[in-house]
Amino acid sequence: MGKTVTIVRNVMEANERRAGKLKDYFAEKGILCLNLMSSPGAGKTSLLERTLADLKGEFKMAVIEGDLQTDNDARRVAATGAQAVQVNTEGGCHLDSSMIEDAIAVLDMDGMDILFIENVGNLVCPAEFNLGEDHKVSLLSVTEGDDKPEKYPLMFHLSSVMLLNKTDLLPYVDFSLEAASAHAKKLNKDIEIFPVACRTGEGLAAWYDWLRSARAAKKQA
Amino acid sequence: MHELSLIESMLSIIREEKAKHGMDRILRVRVVNGALSGAVSDALAFGWECLTQEGDLQGVALEITDAPLKVVCGACGKPFEPEDKHYMPCPACGEILGHTVTSGKELYIEEIEADIPEDGEPATGV
């Protein structure tokens, strides 16, 4: 008969500890860090391409690109002139904070205003791993169906912002902006919702205003 | 979906505790998994089986206790256990928003049962 030793240790403690260190680092440097999450193909990289190009005169920005394989996204983002570093998870379903630590080490963080982390395309796992970010931002495209917040609640529950992308396709799909918004608000009454079309640029002004105010709030803190 | 990597974190915590407490052989590990943790208990059990087939923790039993979801109503303050994880109307006032979760988010190792020799000196300062 063995002895029982009480442990009580959080299984996620290693990630939480590193995420806490990253949060301190971003606070010290006054960098706004955003963790961008969506399913594959919802338009995360297109949103970043637009944002980086449109705001490049205003902010110094960089992107950490998470994908299972390839550096396609880092190359697309780098074409805007912003710094980009690709993290390949080699099959992993999410980014964790050790990957962010490694990525930051190769970026020039001096004078950085906004760091975007483009998480692995997946509506489930990325939400469970804190990366030291100020806000989680989720992106849902109208071709995916308006019940996604209800089906994948954690991500929308934890996000400060939900962007509804590809609104230029609304005439061709059965997607209700109202229903998607209502589902998300049910999970998180404070979530900010911006309908956008990254292809045409429609609606992005509201997203940019949100970025400006989040950046200003971080700088003051 | 990432239960295997959660098991890897568990194994490293267990190895740390094994060294810290001078454990000889681990017999059983008990883990508490909350209804909102995002980890599926069956998948944890399967991941455990896969990663303890050989090596120093071969054959150690994993016992998973599921922690129920408990919340306190955001409007009237009544504590209750919702039947549904996503739609939680308060039984007292009907409010569905703004509840505080008091149980269900957790995923932690609660205890380890092991053979510990009498002279097994617990290491200090770990």
Tab-separated table of C-alpha atoms in Angstrom:
chain	number	residue	atom	x	y	z
A	1	MET	CA	0.000	0.000	0.000
A	2	GLY	CA	1.532	3.285	-1.062
A	3	LYS	CA	1.307	6.691	0.521
A	4	THR	CA	-0.846	9.367	-1.009
A	5	VAL	CA	0.719	12.753	-1.537
A	6	THR	CA	-1.518	15.729	-2.201
A	7	ILE	CA	-0.149	17.758	-5.101
A	8	VAL	CA	-2.788	20.138	-6.563
A	9	ARG	CA	-0.860	21.476	-9.535
A	10	ASN	CA	-2.475	22.982	-12.604
A	11	VAL	CA	-1.684	20.945	-15.718
A	12	MET	CA	-1.416	24.169	-17.728
A	13	GLU	CA	0.941	25.804	-15.200
A	14	ALA	CA	4.004	25.855	-17.471
A	15	ASN	CA	2.096	27.699	-20.184
A	16	GLU	CA	0.409	30.035	-17.699
A	17	ARG	CA	3.765	30.925	-16.135
A	18	ARG	CA	5.319	31.775	-19.485
A	19	ALA	CA	2.202	33.682	-20.576
A	20	GLY	CA	2.477	35.742	-17.375
A	21	LYS	CA	6.085	36.627	-18.203
A	22	LEU	CA	5.106	37.646	-21.725
A	23	LYS	CA	2.286	39.794	-20.349
A	24	ASP	CA	4.784	41.583	-18.091
A	25	TYR	CA	7.122	42.087	-21.042
A	26	PHE	CA	4.361	43.595	-23.206
A	27	ALA	CA	3.279	45.833	-20.317
A	28	GLU	CA	6.819	47.071	-19.722
A	29	LYS	CA	7.289	47.899	-23.392
A	30	GLY	CA	3.760	49.276	-23.838
A	31	ILE	CA	3.076	46.882	-26.721
A	32	LEU	CA	-0.508	45.965	-27.563
A	33	CYS	CA	-0.577	42.210	-28.204
A	34	LEU	CA	-3.552	40.631	-29.964
A	35	ASN	CA	-4.197	36.910	-30.381
A	36	LEU	CA	-6.114	36.456	-33.643
A	37	MET	CA	-8.097	33.247	-33.945
A	38	SER	CA	-10.469	31.701	-36.475
A	39	SER	CA	-11.063	28.579	-38.487
A	40	PRO	CA	-8.799	27.996	-41.519
A	41	GLY	CA	-9.737	30.228	-44.428
A	42	ALA	CA	-11.820	32.776	-42.508
A	43	GLY	CA	-9.464	35.560	-43.578
A	44	LYS	CA	-6.969	36.141	-40.752
A	45	THR	CA	-4.084	36.755	-43.117
A	46	SER	CA	-6.208	38.951	-45.418
A	47	LEU	CA	-7.284	41.020	-42.414
A	48	LEU	CA	-3.654	41.452	-41.406
A	49	GLU	CA	-2.545	42.353	-44.928
A	50	ARG	CA	-5.162	45.107	-45.029
A	51	THR	CA	-4.508	46.326	-41.503
A	52	LEU	CA	-0.734	46.396	-41.847
A	53	ALA	CA	-0.904	48.222	-45.167
A	54	ASP	CA	-3.542	50.755	-44.086
A	55	LEU	CA	-2.021	51.612	-40.695
A	56	LYS	CA	1.664	51.373	-41.497
A	57	GLY	CA	2.122	55.135	-41.289
A	58	GLU	CA	0.544	55.168	-37.835
A	59	PHE	CA	1.990	52.214	-35.947
A	60	LYS	CA	5.020	49.971	-35.875
A	61	MET	CA	3.519	46.500	-36.149
A	62	ALA	CA	4.743	42.912	-36.405
A	63	VAL	CA	3.138	39.540	-36.903
A	64	ILE	CA	3.822	36.094	-35.516
A	65	GLU	CA	2.319	33.615	-37.961
A	66	GLY	CA	1.289	30.214	-36.650
A	67	ASP	CA	0.653	27.396	-39.106
A	68	LEU	CA	1.160	23.677	-39.199
A	69	GLN	CA	3.405	23.975	-42.256
A	70	THR	CA	4.753	26.475	-44.825
A	71	ASP	CA	5.820	30.113	-44.566
A	72	ASN	CA	3.223	31.288	-47.114
A	73	ASP	CA	1.457	33.553	-44.622
A	74	ALA	CA	4.626	35.150	-43.281
A	75	ARG	CA	5.612	35.981	-46.854
A	76	ARG	CA	2.185	37.507	-47.592
A	77	VAL	CA	2.374	39.635	-44.464
A	78	ALA	CA	5.998	40.618	-45.029
A	79	ALA	CA	5.021	41.953	-48.468
A	80	THR	CA	3.270	44.839	-46.647
A	81	GLY	CA	6.627	45.854	-45.202
A	82	ALA	CA	5.844	44.702	-41.658
A	83	GLN	CA	8.109	42.312	-39.788
A	84	ALA	CA	6.814	38.756	-39.790
A	85	VAL	CA	8.054	35.562	-38.247
A	86	GLN	CA	6.639	32.156	-39.074
A	87	VAL	CA	6.132	29.485	-36.434
A	88	ASN	CA	5.427	26.000	-37.773
A	89	THR	CA	3.789	23.792	-35.189
A	90	GLU	CA	4.489	20.656	-37.291
A	91	GLY	CA	1.016	19.289	-36.668
A	92	GLY	CA	0.293	21.014	-33.356
A	93	CYS	CA	-3.238	22.420	-33.134
A	94	HIS	CA	-2.413	25.676	-31.312
A	95	LEU	CA	0.391	28.073	-30.389
A	96	ASP	CA	1.704	28.022	-26.834
A	97	SER	CA	3.653	30.692	-25.008
A	98	SER	CA	7.073	29.074	-25.456
A	99	MET	CA	6.629	29.494	-29.227
A	100	ILE	CA	5.849	33.195	-28.714
A	101	GLU	CA	8.982	33.636	-26.582
A	102	ASP	CA	11.086	32.131	-29.374
A	103	ALA	CA	9.408	34.260	-32.046
A	104	ILE	CA	9.888	37.505	-30.123
A	105	ALA	CA	13.586	36.783	-29.832
A	106	VAL	CA	13.976	37.161	-33.603
A	107	LEU	CA	11.801	40.275	-33.992
A	108	ASP	CA	13.033	43.836	-33.549
A	109	MET	CA	10.699	44.855	-30.727
A	110	ASP	CA	12.093	48.348	-30.143
A	111	GLY	CA	9.361	50.951	-30.483
A	112	MET	CA	6.822	48.277	-31.371
A	113	ASP	CA	3.211	49.428	-31.072
A	114	ILE	CA	1.134	46.389	-31.970
A	115	LEU	CA	2.077	42.710	-32.126
A	116	PHE	CA	-0.419	40.452	-33.886
A	117	ILE	CA	-0.298	36.745	-33.234
A	118	GLU	CA	-2.069	34.854	-35.997
A	119	ASN	CA	-2.955	31.588	-34.320
A	120	VAL	CA	-3.332	28.218	-36.024
A	121	GLY	CA	-6.637	28.035	-37.909
A	122	ASN	CA	-8.831	26.131	-35.452
A	123	LEU	CA	-11.902	27.188	-33.467
A	124	VAL	CA	-11.180	24.920	-30.506
A	125	CYS	CA	-7.701	24.590	-29.030
A	126	PRO	CA	-6.067	28.011	-29.484
A	127	ALA	CA	-8.576	29.556	-27.071
A	128	GLU	CA	-7.274	27.412	-24.225
A	129	PHE	CA	-3.683	28.617	-24.344
A	130	ASN	CA	-2.954	32.109	-23.090
A	131	LEU	CA	-0.077	33.769	-24.901
A	132	GLY	CA	0.253	36.845	-22.702
A	133	GLU	CA	-1.985	38.826	-25.070
A	134	ASP	CA	-4.087	41.849	-24.116
A	135	HIS	CA	-7.059	40.677	-26.148
A	136	LYS	CA	-8.230	37.665	-28.021
A	137	VAL	CA	-9.789	38.619	-31.346
A	138	SER	CA	-11.928	36.097	-33.201
A	139	LEU	CA	-12.782	36.194	-36.851
A	140	LEU	CA	-15.752	34.413	-38.352
A	141	SER	CA	-16.562	34.479	-42.072
A	142	VAL	CA	-20.109	34.485	-43.391
A	143	THR	CA	-19.488	31.326	-45.426
A	144	GLU	CA	-19.040	29.329	-42.215
A	145	GLY	CA	-22.542	29.633	-40.775
A	146	ASP	CA	-23.957	31.934	-38.124
A	147	ASP	CA	-24.205	29.234	-35.446
A	148	LYS	CA	-20.434	28.937	-34.993
A	149	PRO	CA	-20.284	30.970	-31.749
A	150	GLU	CA	-22.842	28.564	-30.312
A	151	LYS	CA	-20.941	25.491	-31.510
A	152	TYR	CA	-17.492	26.679	-30.467
A	153	PRO	CA	-18.309	28.812	-27.426
A	154	LEU	CA	-14.987	29.156	-25.606
A	155	MET	CA	-13.241	31.227	-28.256
A	156	PHE	CA	-16.098	33.715	-28.541
A	157	HIS	CA	-16.611	33.739	-24.789
A	158	LEU	CA	-13.022	34.858	-24.259
A	159	SER	CA	-12.713	37.281	-27.177
A	160	SER	CA	-12.928	41.053	-26.793
A	161	VAL	CA	-13.737	41.442	-30.486
A	162	MET	CA	-15.498	39.346	-33.115
A	163	LEU	CA	-14.998	40.357	-36.743
A	164	LEU	CA	-17.566	39.000	-39.197
A	165	ASN	CA	-15.638	38.779	-42.459
A	166	LYS	CA	-16.609	38.384	-46.126
A	167	THR	CA	-19.772	40.478	-45.787
A	168	ASP	CA	-19.439	41.095	-49.547
A	169	LEU	CA	-20.665	37.491	-49.933
A	170	LEU	CA	-23.792	37.969	-47.795
A	171	PRO	CA	-26.161	38.062	-50.814
A	172	TYR	CA	-25.014	34.539	-51.738
A	173	VAL	CA	-25.132	32.752	-48.384
A	174	ASP	CA	-27.684	32.101	-45.659
A	175	PHE	CA	-25.875	33.902	-42.906
A	176	SER	CA	-27.586	36.251	-40.492
A	177	LEU	CA	-25.334	38.913	-38.970
A	178	GLU	CA	-27.993	39.401	-36.300
A	179	ALA	CA	-28.096	35.700	-35.365
A	180	ALA	CA	-24.290	35.401	-35.210
A	181	SER	CA	-24.098	38.568	-33.105
A	182	ALA	CA	-26.858	37.385	-30.770
A	183	HIS	CA	-25.116	34.022	-30.230
A	184	ALA	CA	-21.831	35.757	-29.462
A	185	LYS	CA	-23.473	38.288	-27.106
A	186	LYS	CA	-25.134	35.428	-25.246
A	187	LEU	CA	-21.673	34.030	-24.487
A	188	ASN	CA	-20.024	37.365	-23.837
A	189	LYS	CA	-22.170	40.448	-23.375
A	190	ASP	CA	-19.214	42.829	-23.769
A	191	ILE	CA	-17.913	41.482	-27.088
A	192	GLU	CA	-17.445	44.158	-29.791
A	193	ILE	CA	-18.649	43.076	-33.213
A	194	PHE	CA	-17.434	44.491	-36.523
A	195	PRO	CA	-18.825	43.260	-39.869
A	196	VAL	CA	-16.037	43.633	-42.456
A	197	ALA	CA	-15.104	42.615	-45.975
A	198	CYS	CA	-11.334	42.331	-46.240
A	199	ARG	CA	-11.562	41.952	-50.003
A	200	THR	CA	-13.275	45.327	-50.522
A	201	GLY	CA	-12.185	47.095	-47.340
A	202	GLU	CA	-15.770	47.708	-46.243
A	203	GLY	CA	-16.230	48.093	-42.480
A	204	LEU	CA	-12.530	48.120	-41.656
A	205	ALA	CA	-12.609	51.716	-40.387
A	206	ALA	CA	-14.450	50.605	-37.226
A	207	TRP	CA	-11.852	47.878	-36.598
A	208	TYR	CA	-9.056	50.415	-37.035
A	209	ASP	CA	-10.730	52.742	-34.537
A	210	TRP	CA	-10.915	49.886	-32.052
A	211	LEU	CA	-7.199	49.192	-32.610
A	212	ARG	CA	-6.363	52.848	-32.031
A	213	SER	CA	-8.275	53.001	-28.773
A	214	ALA	CA	-6.882	49.672	-27.514
A	215	ARG	CA	-3.381	50.864	-28.365
A	216	ALA	CA	-3.965	54.197	-26.595
A	217	ALA	CA	-5.316	52.391	-23.509
A	218	LYS	CA	-2.249	50.161	-23.411
A	219	LYS	CA	0.157	53.065	-23.770
A	220	GLN	CA	-1.491	54.910	-20.867
A	221	ALA	CA	-1.505	51.877	-18.581
B	1	MET	CA	-7.825	17.780	-29.476
B	2	HIS	CA	-4.562	18.533	-27.659
B	3	GLU	CA	-5.068	16.118	-24.776
B	4	LEU	CA	-1.805	14.388	-25.656
B	5	SER	CA	0.162	17.569	-24.969
B	6	LEU	CA	-1.760	18.026	-21.703
B	7	ILE	CA	-0.679	14.514	-20.695
B	8	GLU	CA	2.924	15.437	-21.534
B	9	SER	CA	2.687	18.418	-19.146
B	10	MET	CA	1.171	16.130	-16.518
B	11	LEU	CA	3.999	13.633	-16.871
B	12	SER	CA	6.617	16.319	-16.373
B	13	ILE	CA	4.829	17.606	-13.243
B	14	ILE	CA	4.586	14.026	-11.939
B	15	ARG	CA	8.306	13.417	-12.528
B	16	GLU	CA	9.124	16.621	-10.643
B	17	GLU	CA	6.955	15.572	-7.707
B	18	LYS	CA	8.414	12.073	-7.786
B	19	ALA	CA	11.909	13.460	-7.310
B	20	LYS	CA	10.765	16.036	-4.758
B	21	HIS	CA	9.076	13.489	-2.489
B	22	GLY	CA	11.595	10.671	-2.994
B	23	MET	CA	8.935	8.387	-4.461
B	24	ASP	CA	10.036	4.896	-5.379
B	25	ARG	CA	7.250	3.687	-7.582
B	26	ILE	CA	4.113	5.577	-8.508
B	27	LEU	CA	0.926	3.543	-8.267
B	28	ARG	CA	-1.857	5.952	-9.072
B	29	VAL	CA	-2.391	9.549	-10.109
B	30	ARG	CA	-5.632	11.412	-9.540
B	31	VAL	CA	-6.594	14.285	-11.792
B	32	VAL	CA	-9.564	16.648	-11.564
B	33	ASN	CA	-11.068	17.719	-14.894
B	34	GLY	CA	-13.690	20.465	-14.945
B	35	ALA	CA	-16.642	20.434	-17.331
B	36	LEU	CA	-15.365	23.650	-18.958
B	37	SER	CA	-11.646	22.768	-19.078
B	38	GLY	CA	-11.824	21.937	-22.773
B	39	ALA	CA	-10.138	18.577	-22.178
B	40	VAL	CA	-12.272	15.494	-22.746
B	41	SER	CA	-11.810	12.902	-19.994
B	42	ASP	CA	-11.943	9.935	-22.386
B	43	ALA	CA	-9.286	11.523	-24.583
B	44	LEU	CA	-7.126	12.207	-21.511
B	45	ALA	CA	-7.427	8.548	-20.503
B	46	PHE	CA	-6.465	7.447	-23.988
B	47	GLY	CA	-3.513	9.870	-24.146
B	48	TRP	CA	-2.333	8.607	-20.766
B	49	GLU	CA	-2.487	5.012	-21.967
B	50	CYS	CA	-0.448	5.897	-25.050
B	51	LEU	CA	2.268	7.792	-23.193
B	52	THR	CA	2.688	5.385	-20.274
B	53	GLN	CA	3.079	2.194	-22.274
B	54	GLU	CA	6.754	2.137	-21.481
B	55	GLY	CA	9.344	4.024	-19.473
B	56	ASP	CA	9.486	5.098	-15.853
B	57	LEU	CA	5.721	5.616	-15.493
B	58	GLN	CA	4.671	2.420	-17.250
B	59	GLY	CA	1.448	0.954	-15.890
B	60	VAL	CA	0.631	3.836	-13.520
B	61	ALA	CA	-3.141	4.120	-13.105
B	62	LEU	CA	-4.802	7.424	-13.963
B	63	GLU	CA	-8.012	8.258	-12.131
B	64	ILE	CA	-10.015	11.170	-13.501
B	65	THR	CA	-12.599	12.948	-11.363
B	66	ASP	CA	-14.970	15.112	-13.367
B	67	ALA	CA	-15.697	18.426	-11.635
B	68	PRO	CA	-19.224	19.704	-12.306
B	69	LEU	CA	-20.046	23.125	-13.654
B	70	LYS	CA	-21.154	25.512	-10.910
B	71	VAL	CA	-21.932	29.184	-11.350
B	72	VAL	CA	-23.233	32.133	-9.381
B	73	CYS	CA	-25.940	34.153	-11.134
B	74	GLY	CA	-24.715	37.491	-12.473
B	75	ALA	CA	-27.988	39.223	-11.625
B	76	CYS	CA	-29.382	37.811	-8.346
B	77	GLY	CA	-26.345	35.991	-6.926
B	78	LYS	CA	-27.983	32.577	-6.644
B	79	PRO	CA	-25.505	29.701	-6.920
B	80	PHE	CA	-26.663	26.931	-9.276
B	81	GLU	CA	-25.461	24.032	-11.424
B	82	PRO	CA	-26.469	24.621	-15.055
B	83	GLU	CA	-27.562	21.590	-17.049
B	84	ASP	CA	-26.162	23.054	-20.239
B	85	LYS	CA	-22.627	24.405	-20.610
B	86	HIS	CA	-23.612	27.186	-22.998
B	87	TYR	CA	-27.119	28.276	-22.134
B	88	MET	CA	-27.468	28.879	-18.417
B	89	PRO	CA	-30.713	30.522	-17.379
B	90	CYS	CA	-30.772	31.192	-13.631
B	91	PRO	CA	-33.462	29.055	-11.961
B	92	ALA	CA	-34.338	31.941	-9.638
B	93	CYS	CA	-34.487	34.998	-11.898
B	94	GLY	CA	-33.996	33.702	-15.466
B	95	GLU	CA	-30.861	35.775	-16.191
B	96	ILE	CA	-28.646	34.122	-18.813
B	97	LEU	CA	-25.689	36.510	-18.849
B	98	GLY	CA	-22.824	37.489	-16.611
B	99	HIS	CA	-22.624	34.437	-14.349
B	100	THR	CA	-19.405	33.753	-12.458
B	101	VAL	CA	-17.998	30.230	-12.809
B	102	THR	CA	-17.057	28.832	-9.389
B	103	SER	CA	-16.282	25.279	-10.534
B	104	GLY	CA	-15.653	23.663	-13.898
B	105	LYS	CA	-12.672	25.499	-15.402
B	106	GLU	CA	-10.072	23.469	-13.525
B	107	LEU	CA	-7.676	20.817	-14.761
B	108	TYR	CA	-5.166	19.826	-12.111
B	109	ILE	CA	-3.299	16.920	-10.560
B	110	GLU	CA	-4.796	16.436	-7.129
B	111	GLU	CA	-2.774	13.584	-5.657
B	112	ILE	CA	-0.226	10.904	-6.344
B	113	GLU	CA	-0.147	7.544	-4.584
B	114	ALA	CA	3.313	6.012	-4.470
B	115	ASP	CA	5.680	3.773	-2.571
B	116	ILE	CA	7.865	6.052	-0.536
B	117	PRO	CA	10.726	4.416	1.364
B	118	GLU	CA	10.937	5.285	5.093
B	119	ASP	CA	14.264	6.963	4.518
B	120	GLY	CA	12.940	8.716	1.425
B	121	GLU	CA	14.080	12.205	2.249
B	122	PRO	CA	11.901	14.819	0.682
B	123	ALA	CA	14.121	17.105	-1.304
B	124	THR	CA	13.824	20.720	-0.246
B	125	GLY	CA	13.776	23.947	-2.140
B	126	VAL	CA	12.319	22.490	-5.344
